[in-house]
mmCIF file of C-alpha atoms in Angstrom:
data_model
loop_
_atom_site.group_PDB
_atom_site.id
_atom_site.type_symbol
_atom_site.label_atom_id
_atom_site.label_comp_id
_atom_site.label_asym_id
_atom_site.label_seq_id
_atom_site.Cartn_x
_atom_site.Cartn_y
_atom_site.Cartn_z
ATOM 1 C CA UNK A 496 9.001 -3.602 -6.676
ATOM 2 C CA UNK A 497 10.947 -5.803 -4.327
ATOM 3 C CA UNK A 498 12.193 -5.648 -0.756
ATOM 4 C CA UNK A 499 13.218 -8.350 1.669
ATOM 5 C CA UNK A 500 10.256 -10.773 1.725
ATOM 6 C CA UNK A 501 8.099 -8.205 -0.069
ATOM 7 C CA UNK A 502 6.994 -8.372 -3.718
ATOM 8 C CA UNK A 503 4.546 -5.794 -5.032
ATOM 9 C CA UNK A 504 2.859 -4.555 -8.175
ATOM 10 C CA UNK A 505 -0.437 -2.640 -8.518
ATOM 11 C CA UNK A 506 -1.858 -0.888 -6.470
ATOM 12 C CA UNK A 507 1.595 0.143 -5.203
ATOM 13 C CA UNK A 508 3.906 2.659 -6.879
ATOM 14 C CA UNK A 509 7.272 4.185 -6.260
ATOM 15 C CA UNK A 510 10.894 4.015 -7.505
ATOM 16 C CA UNK A 511 10.529 2.727 -11.172
ATOM 17 C CA UNK A 512 6.714 2.716 -10.988
ATOM 18 C CA UNK A 513 5.012 5.971 -11.962
ATOM 19 C CA UNK A 514 2.313 7.484 -9.627
ATOM 20 C CA UNK A 515 -0.140 6.649 -12.428
ATOM 21 C CA UNK A 516 0.656 2.981 -11.797
ATOM 22 C CA UNK A 517 -0.791 2.930 -8.285
ATOM 23 C CA UNK A 518 -3.034 4.396 -5.612
ATOM 24 C CA UNK A 519 -1.706 7.790 -4.333
ATOM 25 C CA UNK A 520 -1.661 6.646 -0.698
ATOM 26 C CA UNK A 521 0.316 3.479 -1.512
ATOM 27 C CA UNK A 522 3.782 4.763 -2.348
ATOM 28 C CA UNK A 523 6.296 2.013 -1.468
ATOM 29 C CA UNK A 524 9.968 2.794 -0.789
ATOM 30 C CA UNK A 525 12.532 0.036 -0.912
ATOM 31 C CA UNK A 526 15.896 0.832 0.678
ATOM 32 C CA UNK A 527 18.918 -1.091 -0.734
ATOM 33 C CA UNK A 528 16.446 -3.747 -2.012
ATOM 34 C CA UNK A 529 16.171 -4.883 1.584
ATOM 35 C CA UNK A 530 13.607 -2.945 3.591
ATOM 36 C CA UNK A 531 10.224 -1.772 2.327
ATOM 37 C CA UNK A 532 8.662 1.278 3.979
ATOM 38 C CA UNK A 533 5.589 3.479 3.453
ATOM 39 C CA UNK A 534 3.851 6.390 5.172
ATOM 40 C CA UNK A 535 0.138 6.176 5.952
ATOM 41 C CA UNK A 536 -1.592 9.277 7.358
ATOM 42 C CA UNK A 537 1.855 10.674 8.373
ATOM 43 C CA UNK A 538 2.862 7.592 10.338
ATOM 44 C CA UNK A 539 5.930 5.595 9.151
ATOM 45 C CA UNK A 540 5.435 1.839 8.733
ATOM 46 C CA UNK A 541 7.669 -1.107 7.821
ATOM 47 C CA UNK A 542 6.100 -3.364 5.250
ATOM 48 C CA UNK A 543 6.528 -6.941 6.455
ATOM 49 C CA UNK A 544 4.443 -8.856 3.895
ATOM 50 C CA UNK A 545 2.196 -8.280 0.895
ATOM 51 C CA UNK A 546 -0.387 -10.859 -0.172
ATOM 52 C CA UNK A 547 -1.264 -9.667 -3.688
ATOM 53 C CA UNK A 548 -3.839 -12.400 -4.218
ATOM 54 C CA UNK A 549 -5.953 -11.438 -1.257
ATOM 55 C CA UNK A 550 -4.995 -7.755 -1.188
ATOM 56 C CA UNK A 551 -3.762 -7.971 2.418
ATOM 57 C CA UNK A 552 -0.842 -5.920 3.736
ATOM 58 C CA UNK A 553 1.009 -6.721 7.012
ATOM 59 C CA UNK A 554 2.761 -3.699 8.442
ATOM 60 C CA UNK A 555 4.389 -2.575 11.688
ATOM 61 C CA UNK A 556 4.836 0.955 12.941
ATOM 62 C CA UNK A 557 8.479 1.987 12.722
ATOM 63 C CA UNK A 558 8.358 3.428 16.236
ATOM 64 C CA UNK A 559 6.972 0.151 17.580
ATOM 65 C CA UNK A 560 10.035 -1.770 16.228
ATOM 66 C CA UNK A 561 12.150 -0.155 18.941
ATOM 67 C CA UNK A 562 9.699 -0.821 21.765
ATOM 68 C CA UNK A 563 6.884 0.830 23.681
ATOM 69 C CA UNK A 564 8.959 3.739 24.929
ATOM 70 C CA UNK A 565 9.658 5.595 21.687
ATOM 71 C CA UNK A 566 6.223 6.298 20.253
ATOM 72 C CA UNK A 567 5.582 8.891 17.543
ATOM 73 C CA UNK A 568 2.480 9.899 19.551
ATOM 74 C CA UNK A 569 0.317 9.794 16.392
ATOM 75 C CA UNK A 570 -2.635 7.475 16.124
ATOM 76 C CA UNK A 571 -2.698 4.819 13.418
ATOM 77 C CA UNK A 572 -5.479 5.999 11.150
ATOM 78 C CA UNK A 573 -6.410 4.681 7.669
ATOM 79 C CA UNK A 574 -8.345 6.154 4.766
ATOM 80 C CA UNK A 575 -11.526 3.996 4.620
ATOM 81 C CA UNK A 576 -11.572 4.446 0.820
ATOM 82 C CA UNK A 577 -8.226 2.629 0.577
ATOM 83 C CA UNK A 578 -8.019 0.337 3.603
ATOM 84 C CA UNK A 579 -10.331 -1.824 5.728
ATOM 85 C CA UNK A 580 -9.672 -3.885 8.810
ATOM 86 C CA UNK A 581 -9.412 -7.619 8.699
ATOM 87 C CA UNK A 582 -10.672 -10.308 11.018
ATOM 88 C CA UNK A 583 -8.197 -11.084 13.772
ATOM 89 C CA UNK A 584 -7.149 -7.519 14.585
ATOM 90 C CA UNK A 585 -8.334 -4.882 17.004
ATOM 91 C CA UNK A 586 -7.298 -1.425 18.240
ATOM 92 C CA UNK A 587 -5.458 -0.828 21.511
ATOM 93 C CA UNK A 588 -4.691 2.484 23.181
ATOM 94 C CA UNK A 589 -1.260 2.807 24.749
ATOM 95 C CA UNK A 590 -1.512 5.505 27.420
ATOM 96 C CA UNK A 591 1.539 7.411 28.645
ATOM 97 C CA UNK A 592 2.285 9.709 31.613
ATOM 98 C CA UNK A 593 0.790 7.467 34.301
ATOM 99 C CA UNK A 594 2.440 4.884 36.503
ATOM 100 C CA UNK A 595 0.951 1.599 35.443
ATOM 101 C CA UNK A 596 1.980 -1.549 33.720
ATOM 102 C CA UNK A 597 5.295 -0.402 32.286
ATOM 103 C CA UNK A 598 7.917 2.237 32.931
ATOM 104 C CA UNK A 599 10.189 3.777 30.271
ATOM 105 C CA UNK A 600 13.810 4.052 31.442
ATOM 106 C CA UNK A 601 14.411 6.845 28.891
ATOM 107 C CA UNK A 602 12.248 9.415 30.588
ATOM 108 C CA UNK A 603 10.821 7.513 33.585
ATOM 109 C CA UNK A 604 7.448 7.794 31.898
ATOM 110 C CA UNK A 605 5.071 4.953 32.629
ATOM 111 C CA UNK A 606 1.850 3.813 31.102
ATOM 112 C CA UNK A 607 -0.743 1.153 30.522
ATOM 113 C CA UNK A 608 -2.866 -0.416 27.797
ATOM 114 C CA UNK A 609 -6.592 -0.246 27.122
ATOM 115 C CA UNK A 610 -8.709 -1.942 24.480
ATOM 116 C CA UNK A 611 -10.347 0.321 21.894
ATOM 117 C CA UNK A 612 -9.902 4.059 21.180
ATOM 118 C CA UNK A 613 -10.045 5.602 24.671
ATOM 119 C CA UNK A 614 -7.767 8.591 24.376
ATOM 120 C CA UNK A 615 -5.305 9.703 27.153
ATOM 121 C CA UNK A 616 -7.934 10.580 29.781
ATOM 122 C CA UNK A 617 -6.164 12.285 32.666
ATOM 123 C CA UNK A 618 -2.713 11.180 31.392
ATOM 124 C CA UNK A 619 -0.377 13.062 29.153
ATOM 125 C CA UNK A 620 -0.511 11.247 25.825
ATOM 126 C CA UNK A 621 -1.896 8.186 24.094
ATOM 127 C CA UNK A 622 -1.280 6.246 20.889
ATOM 128 C CA UNK A 623 -3.911 4.179 19.064
ATOM 129 C CA UNK A 624 -2.341 1.125 17.429
ATOM 130 C CA UNK A 625 -4.027 -1.920 15.712
ATOM 131 C CA UNK A 626 -2.651 -5.280 16.833
ATOM 132 C CA UNK A 627 -3.154 -8.905 15.860
ATOM 133 C CA UNK A 628 -5.355 -10.780 18.270
ATOM 134 C CA UNK A 629 -3.385 -13.976 17.673
ATOM 135 C CA UNK A 630 -1.363 -14.952 20.761
ATOM 136 C CA UNK A 631 -2.157 -11.866 22.792
ATOM 137 C CA UNK A 632 0.243 -11.801 25.760
ATOM 138 C CA UNK A 633 -0.908 -11.406 29.399
ATOM 139 C CA UNK A 634 -1.533 -7.772 30.269
ATOM 140 C CA UNK A 635 1.495 -7.697 32.613
ATOM 141 C CA UNK A 636 3.954 -9.162 30.062
ATOM 142 C CA UNK A 637 5.801 -6.038 28.852
ATOM 143 C CA UNK A 638 8.312 -7.875 26.551
ATOM 144 C CA UNK A 639 5.369 -9.837 25.082
ATOM 145 C CA UNK A 640 3.532 -6.614 24.065
ATOM 146 C CA UNK A 641 6.727 -5.253 22.462
ATOM 147 C CA UNK A 642 7.133 -8.466 20.433
ATOM 148 C CA UNK A 643 3.454 -8.332 19.403
ATOM 149 C CA UNK A 644 3.965 -4.835 17.991
ATOM 150 C CA UNK A 645 7.070 -5.896 16.109
ATOM 151 C CA UNK A 646 5.062 -8.683 14.390
ATOM 152 C CA UNK A 647 2.709 -5.997 12.991
ATOM 153 C CA UNK A 648 -0.905 -6.198 11.958
ATOM 154 C CA UNK A 649 -2.891 -6.733 8.748
ATOM 155 C CA UNK A 650 -5.083 -4.391 6.727
ATOM 156 C CA UNK A 651 -6.966 -5.134 3.512
ATOM 157 C CA UNK A 652 -6.606 -2.978 0.440
ATOM 158 C CA UNK A 653 -9.800 -1.874 -1.326
ATOM 159 C CA UNK A 654 -8.820 -2.644 -4.914
ATOM 160 C CA UNK A 655 -10.898 -4.013 -7.742
ATOM 161 C CA UNK A 656 -8.605 -6.980 -8.343
ATOM 162 C CA UNK A 657 -11.017 -8.676 -10.777
ATOM 163 C CA UNK A 658 -11.050 -5.579 -13.042
ATOM 164 C CA UNK A 659 -7.231 -5.422 -12.909
ATOM 165 C CA UNK A 660 -6.964 -9.093 -13.834
ATOM 166 C CA UNK A 661 -9.259 -8.533 -16.875
ATOM 167 C CA UNK A 662 -7.073 -5.586 -17.857
ATOM 168 C CA UNK A 663 -3.850 -7.582 -17.565
ATOM 169 C CA UNK A 664 -5.172 -10.520 -19.552
ATOM 170 C CA UNK A 665 -6.125 -8.120 -22.353
ATOM 171 C CA UNK A 666 -2.472 -7.027 -22.540
ATOM 172 C CA UNK A 667 -3.094 -3.842 -20.564
ATOM 173 C CA UNK A 668 -1.558 -2.432 -17.388
ATOM 174 C CA UNK A 669 -3.747 -1.606 -14.404
ATOM 175 C CA UNK A 670 -3.228 1.908 -13.047
ATOM 176 C CA UNK A 671 -4.923 4.994 -11.730
ATOM 177 C CA UNK A 672 -6.489 7.709 -13.842
ATOM 178 C CA UNK A 673 -5.073 10.858 -12.254
ATOM 179 C CA UNK A 674 -8.053 12.969 -13.414
ATOM 180 C CA UNK A 675 -10.704 10.758 -11.773
ATOM 181 C CA UNK A 676 -8.567 8.928 -9.149
ATOM 182 C CA UNK A 677 -10.255 5.707 -10.352
ATOM 183 C CA UNK A 678 -8.771 2.398 -11.436
ATOM 184 C CA UNK A 679 -8.205 2.265 -15.152
ATOM 185 C CA UNK A 680 -6.625 0.063 -17.821
ATOM 186 C CA UNK A 681 -3.681 1.566 -19.695
ATOM 187 C CA UNK A 682 -3.417 0.317 -23.286
ATOM 188 C CA UNK A 683 -0.937 1.157 -26.041
ATOM 189 C CA UNK A 684 -3.658 1.892 -28.641
ATOM 190 C CA UNK A 685 -6.430 3.683 -26.741
ATOM 191 C CA UNK A 686 -7.101 6.386 -24.180
ATOM 192 C CA UNK A 687 -7.374 5.786 -20.467
ATOM 193 C CA UNK A 688 -10.702 5.166 -18.863
ATOM 194 C CA UNK A 689 -11.070 1.720 -20.483
ATOM 195 C CA UNK A 690 -11.687 -1.511 -18.532
ATOM 196 C CA UNK A 691 -9.800 -3.711 -21.020
ATOM 197 C CA UNK A 692 -7.681 -3.166 -24.124
ATOM 198 C CA UNK A 693 -9.223 -3.423 -27.572
ATOM 199 C CA UNK A 694 -7.950 -5.905 -30.072
ATOM 200 C CA UNK A 695 -5.503 -4.252 -32.473
ATOM 201 C CA UNK A 696 -6.688 -4.124 -36.133
ATOM 202 C CA UNK A 697 -4.631 -5.808 -38.819
ATOM 203 C CA UNK A 698 -1.852 -3.537 -40.253
ATOM 204 C CA UNK A 699 -2.836 -1.500 -43.259
ATOM 205 C CA UNK A 700 -1.505 -2.452 -46.702
ATOM 206 C CA UNK A 701 1.222 -0.221 -48.218
ATOM 207 C CA UNK A 702 -0.176 2.793 -50.005
ATOM 208 C CA UNK A 703 -3.285 3.190 -47.736
ATOM 209 C CA UNK A 704 -2.338 6.738 -46.889
ATOM 210 C CA UNK A 705 -5.584 7.790 -45.273
ATOM 211 C CA UNK A 706 -5.530 4.927 -42.795
ATOM 212 C CA UNK A 707 -1.872 5.570 -41.988
ATOM 213 C CA UNK A 708 -2.662 9.214 -41.335
ATOM 214 C CA UNK A 709 -5.507 8.262 -38.992
ATOM 215 C CA UNK A 710 -3.163 5.944 -37.126
ATOM 216 C CA UNK A 711 -0.553 8.705 -36.732
ATOM 217 C CA UNK A 712 -3.168 11.080 -35.331
ATOM 218 C CA UNK A 713 -4.399 8.427 -32.870
ATOM 219 C CA UNK A 714 -0.879 7.667 -31.728
ATOM 220 C CA UNK A 715 -0.176 11.350 -31.207
ATOM 221 C CA UNK A 716 -3.288 11.949 -29.108
ATOM 222 C CA UNK A 717 -2.444 8.864 -26.969
ATOM 223 C CA UNK A 718 1.152 9.845 -26.311
ATOM 224 C CA UNK A 719 0.765 10.645 -22.596
ATOM 225 C CA UNK A 720 -1.347 7.511 -22.052
ATOM 226 C CA UNK A 721 1.221 5.453 -23.912
ATOM 227 C CA UNK A 722 3.975 6.704 -21.665
ATOM 228 C CA UNK A 723 2.069 5.668 -18.576
ATOM 229 C CA UNK A 724 1.238 2.271 -20.246
ATOM 230 C CA UNK A 725 4.887 1.534 -21.019
ATOM 231 C CA UNK A 726 6.029 2.303 -17.463
ATOM 232 C CA UNK A 727 3.248 0.281 -15.801
ATOM 233 C CA UNK A 728 3.217 -2.563 -18.348
ATOM 234 C CA UNK A 729 6.989 -3.221 -18.200
ATOM 235 C CA UNK A 730 6.854 -3.479 -14.403
ATOM 236 C CA UNK A 731 3.747 -5.643 -14.491
ATOM 237 C CA UNK A 732 5.493 -7.951 -17.030
ATOM 238 C CA UNK A 733 8.588 -8.178 -14.829
ATOM 239 C CA UNK A 734 6.554 -8.872 -11.686
ATOM 240 C CA UNK A 735 4.271 -11.473 -13.275
ATOM 241 C CA UNK A 736 7.252 -13.551 -14.401
ATOM 242 C CA UNK A 737 9.421 -12.959 -11.347
ATOM 243 C CA UNK A 738 12.223 -11.275 -13.253
#
């Protein structure tokens, strides 16, 4: 999948990639091949960069892209089974309904910023947002904080990249087993649940009816798996060669 400045394969899915090709929480939407978006815990994010080698995702809240005064009023929360924080980021609480560091012209609602997850306290509302600790602006620099939010923050994906590489090098396609919700290797000649693809046996000689019948039975039972394999493998091939 491609968006402007974004190039993604497993563990993402969406558009031409089947849900079996990625982690359920990592559906990626590309609009006009230009903007990549995703929802995480009901919060909309713009995908700014994907580092597939290190499994790091840089995202920005969609509401943050228009400034501090149009929040969705939902905290940024992440499933710990899928995401983990990275060094160089921390949580900030933006508190609204109190005259403080900034004032919103839209509704004359002011607010201030506190480090950590503090909640609204005596104020009306609060929003918990991770930010990058690189080049933090002075606390009074309102435009600086808006720019910081637009630059986004990083999270690390909990994916067994080594297992996926072993799968790919055995001519398989890394995906998710929908029954177990675990990483699996889709292969054209075997059922899911494998770590790598088995080496195909040499073709049977003409007239070996019993072996052909066994092969037909095997292919029939692996039909659903084969469909998932084809969808994931074609996209993995395209992505690996930059087509």
